[in-house]
Each structure stands twice: as structure tokens, then as C-alpha cells.
mmCIF file of C-alpha atoms in Angstrom:
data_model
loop_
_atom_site.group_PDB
_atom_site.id
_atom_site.type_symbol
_atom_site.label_atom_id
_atom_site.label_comp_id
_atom_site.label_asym_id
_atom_site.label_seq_id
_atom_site.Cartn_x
_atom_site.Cartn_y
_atom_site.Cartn_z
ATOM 1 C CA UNK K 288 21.004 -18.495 -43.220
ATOM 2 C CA UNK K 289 17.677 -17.700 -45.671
ATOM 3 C CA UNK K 290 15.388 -20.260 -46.076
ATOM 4 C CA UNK K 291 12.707 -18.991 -49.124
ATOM 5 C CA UNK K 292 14.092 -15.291 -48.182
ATOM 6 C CA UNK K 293 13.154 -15.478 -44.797
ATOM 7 C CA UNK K 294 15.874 -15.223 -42.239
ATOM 8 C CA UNK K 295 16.359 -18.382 -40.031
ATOM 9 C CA UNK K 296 18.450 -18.116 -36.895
ATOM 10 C CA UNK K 297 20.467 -21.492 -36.526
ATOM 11 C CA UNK K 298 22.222 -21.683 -32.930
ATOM 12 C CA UNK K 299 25.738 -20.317 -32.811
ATOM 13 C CA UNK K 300 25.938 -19.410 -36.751
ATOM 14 C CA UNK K 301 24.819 -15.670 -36.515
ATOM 15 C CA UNK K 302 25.941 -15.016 -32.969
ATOM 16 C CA UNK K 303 28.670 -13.427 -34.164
ATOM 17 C CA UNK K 304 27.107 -11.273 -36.539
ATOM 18 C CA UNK K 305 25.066 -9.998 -33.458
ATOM 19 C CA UNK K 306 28.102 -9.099 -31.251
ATOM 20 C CA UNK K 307 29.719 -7.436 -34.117
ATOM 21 C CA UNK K 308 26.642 -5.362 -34.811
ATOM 22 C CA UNK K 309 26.457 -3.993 -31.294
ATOM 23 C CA UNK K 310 30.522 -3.303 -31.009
ATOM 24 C CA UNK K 311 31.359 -6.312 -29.466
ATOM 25 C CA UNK K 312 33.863 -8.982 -29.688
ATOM 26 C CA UNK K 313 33.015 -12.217 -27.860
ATOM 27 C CA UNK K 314 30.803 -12.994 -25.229
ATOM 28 C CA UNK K 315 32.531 -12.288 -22.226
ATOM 29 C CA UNK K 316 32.393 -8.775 -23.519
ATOM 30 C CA UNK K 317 28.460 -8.836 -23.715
ATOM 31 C CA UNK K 318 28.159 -10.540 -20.237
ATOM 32 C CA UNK K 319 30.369 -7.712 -18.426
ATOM 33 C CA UNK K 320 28.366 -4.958 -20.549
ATOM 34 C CA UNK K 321 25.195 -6.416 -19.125
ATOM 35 C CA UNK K 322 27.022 -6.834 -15.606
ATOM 36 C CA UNK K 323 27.389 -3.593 -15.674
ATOM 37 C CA UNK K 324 23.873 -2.381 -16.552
ATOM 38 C CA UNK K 325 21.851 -4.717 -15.030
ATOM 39 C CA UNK K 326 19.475 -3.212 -12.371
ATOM 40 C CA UNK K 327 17.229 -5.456 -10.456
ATOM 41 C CA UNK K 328 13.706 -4.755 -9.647
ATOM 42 C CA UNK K 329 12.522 -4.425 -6.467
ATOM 43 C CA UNK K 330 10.338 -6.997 -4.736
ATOM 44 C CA UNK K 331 6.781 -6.118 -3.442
ATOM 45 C CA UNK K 332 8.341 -5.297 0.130
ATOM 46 C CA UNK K 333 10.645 -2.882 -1.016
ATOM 47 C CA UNK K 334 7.941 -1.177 -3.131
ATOM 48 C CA UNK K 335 6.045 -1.212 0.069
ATOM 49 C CA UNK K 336 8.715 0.711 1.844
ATOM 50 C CA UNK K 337 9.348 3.061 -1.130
ATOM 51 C CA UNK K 338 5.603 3.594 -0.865
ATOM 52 C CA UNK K 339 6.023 4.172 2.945
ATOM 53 C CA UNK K 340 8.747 6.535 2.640
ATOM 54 C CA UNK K 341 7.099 8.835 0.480
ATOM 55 C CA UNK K 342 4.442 10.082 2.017
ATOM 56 C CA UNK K 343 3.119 12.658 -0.690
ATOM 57 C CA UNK K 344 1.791 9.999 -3.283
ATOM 58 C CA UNK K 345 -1.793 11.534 -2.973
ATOM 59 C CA UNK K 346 -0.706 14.514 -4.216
ATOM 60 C CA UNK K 347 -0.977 13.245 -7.896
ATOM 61 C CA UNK K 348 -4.302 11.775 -7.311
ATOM 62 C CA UNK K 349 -6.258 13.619 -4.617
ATOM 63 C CA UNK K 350 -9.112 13.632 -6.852
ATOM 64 C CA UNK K 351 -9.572 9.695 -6.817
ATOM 65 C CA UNK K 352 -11.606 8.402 -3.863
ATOM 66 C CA UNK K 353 -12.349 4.989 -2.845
ATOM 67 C CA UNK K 354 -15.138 3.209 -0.996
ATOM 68 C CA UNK K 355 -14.509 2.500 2.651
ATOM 69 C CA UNK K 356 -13.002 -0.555 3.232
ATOM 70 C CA UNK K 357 -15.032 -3.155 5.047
ATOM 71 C CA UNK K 358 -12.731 -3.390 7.891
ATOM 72 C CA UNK K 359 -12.085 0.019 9.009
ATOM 73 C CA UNK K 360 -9.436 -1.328 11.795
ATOM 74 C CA UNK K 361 -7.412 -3.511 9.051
ATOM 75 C CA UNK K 362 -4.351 -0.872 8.988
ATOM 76 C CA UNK K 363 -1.798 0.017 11.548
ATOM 77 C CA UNK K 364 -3.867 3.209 11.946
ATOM 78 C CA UNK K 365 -7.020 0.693 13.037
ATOM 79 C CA UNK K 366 -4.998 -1.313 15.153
ATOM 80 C CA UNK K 367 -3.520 1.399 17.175
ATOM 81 C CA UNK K 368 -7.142 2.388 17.692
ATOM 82 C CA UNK K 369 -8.120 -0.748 19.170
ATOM 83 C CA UNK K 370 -5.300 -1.122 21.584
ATOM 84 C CA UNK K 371 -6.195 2.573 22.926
ATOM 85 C CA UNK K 372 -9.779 1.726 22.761
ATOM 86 C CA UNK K 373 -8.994 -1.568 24.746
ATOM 87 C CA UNK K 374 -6.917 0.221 27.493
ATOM 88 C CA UNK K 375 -9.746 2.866 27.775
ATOM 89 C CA UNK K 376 -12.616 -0.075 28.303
ATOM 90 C CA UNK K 377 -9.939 -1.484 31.105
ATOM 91 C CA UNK K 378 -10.000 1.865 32.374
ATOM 92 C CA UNK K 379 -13.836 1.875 32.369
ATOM 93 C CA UNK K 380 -14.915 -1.416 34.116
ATOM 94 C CA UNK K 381 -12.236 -0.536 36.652
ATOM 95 C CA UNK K 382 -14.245 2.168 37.989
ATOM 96 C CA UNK K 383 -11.720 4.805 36.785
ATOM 97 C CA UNK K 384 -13.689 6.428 33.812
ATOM 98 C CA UNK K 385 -17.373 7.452 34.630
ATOM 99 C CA UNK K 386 -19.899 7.486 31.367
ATOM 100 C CA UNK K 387 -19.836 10.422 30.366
ATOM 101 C CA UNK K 388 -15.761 10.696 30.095
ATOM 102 C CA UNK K 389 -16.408 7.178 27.554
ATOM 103 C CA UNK K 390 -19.138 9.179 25.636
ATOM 104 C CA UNK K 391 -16.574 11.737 24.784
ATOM 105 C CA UNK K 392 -13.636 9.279 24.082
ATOM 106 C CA UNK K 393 -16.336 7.609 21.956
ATOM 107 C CA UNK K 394 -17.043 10.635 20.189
ATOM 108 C CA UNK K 395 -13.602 11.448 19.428
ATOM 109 C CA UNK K 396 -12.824 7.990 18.202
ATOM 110 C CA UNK K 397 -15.661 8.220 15.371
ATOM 111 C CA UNK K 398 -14.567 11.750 14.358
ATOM 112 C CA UNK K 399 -10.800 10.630 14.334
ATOM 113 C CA UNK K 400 -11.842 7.535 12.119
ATOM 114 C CA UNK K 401 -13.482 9.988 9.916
ATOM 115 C CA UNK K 402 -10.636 12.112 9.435
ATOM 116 C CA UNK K 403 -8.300 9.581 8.432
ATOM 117 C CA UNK K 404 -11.040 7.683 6.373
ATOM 118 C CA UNK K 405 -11.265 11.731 4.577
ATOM 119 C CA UNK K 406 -7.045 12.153 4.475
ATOM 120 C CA UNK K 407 -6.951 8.294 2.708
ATOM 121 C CA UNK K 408 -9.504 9.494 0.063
ATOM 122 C CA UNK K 409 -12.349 6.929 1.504
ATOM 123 C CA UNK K 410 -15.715 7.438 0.756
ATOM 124 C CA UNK K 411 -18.916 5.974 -0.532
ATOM 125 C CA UNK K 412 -20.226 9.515 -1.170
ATOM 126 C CA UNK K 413 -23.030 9.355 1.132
ATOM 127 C CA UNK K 414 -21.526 10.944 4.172
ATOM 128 C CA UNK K 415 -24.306 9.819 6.601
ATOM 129 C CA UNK K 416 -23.931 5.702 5.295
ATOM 130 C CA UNK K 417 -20.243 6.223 5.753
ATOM 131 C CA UNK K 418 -20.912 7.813 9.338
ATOM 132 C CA UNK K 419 -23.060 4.931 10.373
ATOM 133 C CA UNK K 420 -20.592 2.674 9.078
ATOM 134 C CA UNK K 421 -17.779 4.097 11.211
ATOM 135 C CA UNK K 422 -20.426 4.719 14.167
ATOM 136 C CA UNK K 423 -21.064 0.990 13.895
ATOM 137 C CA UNK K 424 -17.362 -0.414 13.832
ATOM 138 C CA UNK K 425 -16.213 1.880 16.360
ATOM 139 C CA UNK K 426 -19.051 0.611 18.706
ATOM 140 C CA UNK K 427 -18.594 -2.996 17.616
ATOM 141 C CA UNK K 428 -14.393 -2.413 19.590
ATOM 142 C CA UNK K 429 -16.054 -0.681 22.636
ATOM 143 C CA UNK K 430 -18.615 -3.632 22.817
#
């Protein structure tokens, strides 16, 4: 239908038209073609898992660094450091860790931070702020 030479669609009049333009013949025809072709999306957990699963994603942009997060023990990787850290303070007021054996554990826990901070592309780009940051937190879980 043309109103003033500009097409209007009424409801049901060129519906036909349309199927017959794309090969079709009624609309059970165009509902199995789009059966057939239909691919859902995935929801943000399965893009999380695809993410997961990859594991070479930086690869396209290892040149792209971001600032350190404020909460350097907000990932599983953080976590996991805390529940070690925890077990090693235990450890320590039980009498079976001197000082010097929680210096070094200390010491490896900041340079451990550091290192995955460095493989998640983390930085500020001052390496002695981002140091006392992680210096800071780390001493903040042994406190």
C-alpha cells in the first residue's frame, strides 16, 4: 500500500510479499528457518568461563596496562594469599616461626604480589608508589 508514494506497511497485507521475496511459502517455513539458525548468546557467566578458559587473551594487548587496583587481595589470586598468610601468622604466635623466617615469608609475599600485579599488566608507572602500595597491603594481612 503507497500513501503519497511512500510505502506504508499495513499488518498482514505485505507479509506475503516478504516470504515470497526471501523463498518462502508461509510462516511455519520462516519459523523452522530461524529454528534452525538461531544461536543464543551467552550470558555474562559463560563469557566469564570462556574468558577463564583461554588463558592467552593478553597476548593481543600486552601493551595496555592498568592502574593497580585498590584492593590488591580482591581476586582468587589475593585470597589464596591471605589464607597462606593467615596460616603462616598461626604458625608465628604459636612459637613455631621465629622473626626472621616471617621477614623472609614477608619478603616473598611482596615480590610474589609484584609479579602477578606485572603478569596482569598493573601499574601506575611509578614502580616505587606501586611498591609501597603492595608493601602496605601486604603488611595491612600480616597485621
Amino acid at each position: 500500500m503507497e500513501v503519497r508514494n511512500v510505502q506504508a506497511v499495513v499488518l498482514g497485507q505485505d507479509g506475503a510479499d516478504r516470504l515470497a521475496e526471501k523463498g518462502l511459502h508461509s510462516r511455519e517455513e520462516l519459523v523452522e528457518r530461524v529454528r534452525d539458525t538461531f544461536v543464543p548468546k551467552r550470558d555474562s557467566f559463560e563469557k566469564l568461563k570462556v574468558k577463564d578458559l583461554s588463558g592467552c587473551e593478553c597476548y593481543a594487548n600486552y601493551q595496555i596496562t592498568t592502574p593497580l587496583p585498590k584492593s590488591l587481595f580482591g581476586d582468587s589470586f589475593g585470597y589464596e594469599m591471605q589464607k597462606d598468610i593467615g596460616k603462616h601468622m598461626e604458625a608465628y604466635y604459636a612459637g613455631k616461626m621465629d622473626d626472621e623466617e616471617l621477614g623472609q615469608y614477608f619478603n616473598a609475599c611482596c615480590t610474589e604480589m609484584r609479579k602477578y600485579q606485572a603478569q596482569c599488566h598493573r601499574a601506575s608507572g611509578d614502580a616505587e608508589a606501586d611498591n609501597r602500595k603492595i608493601i602496605s597491603q601486604v603488611y595491612e594481612i600480616f597485621a
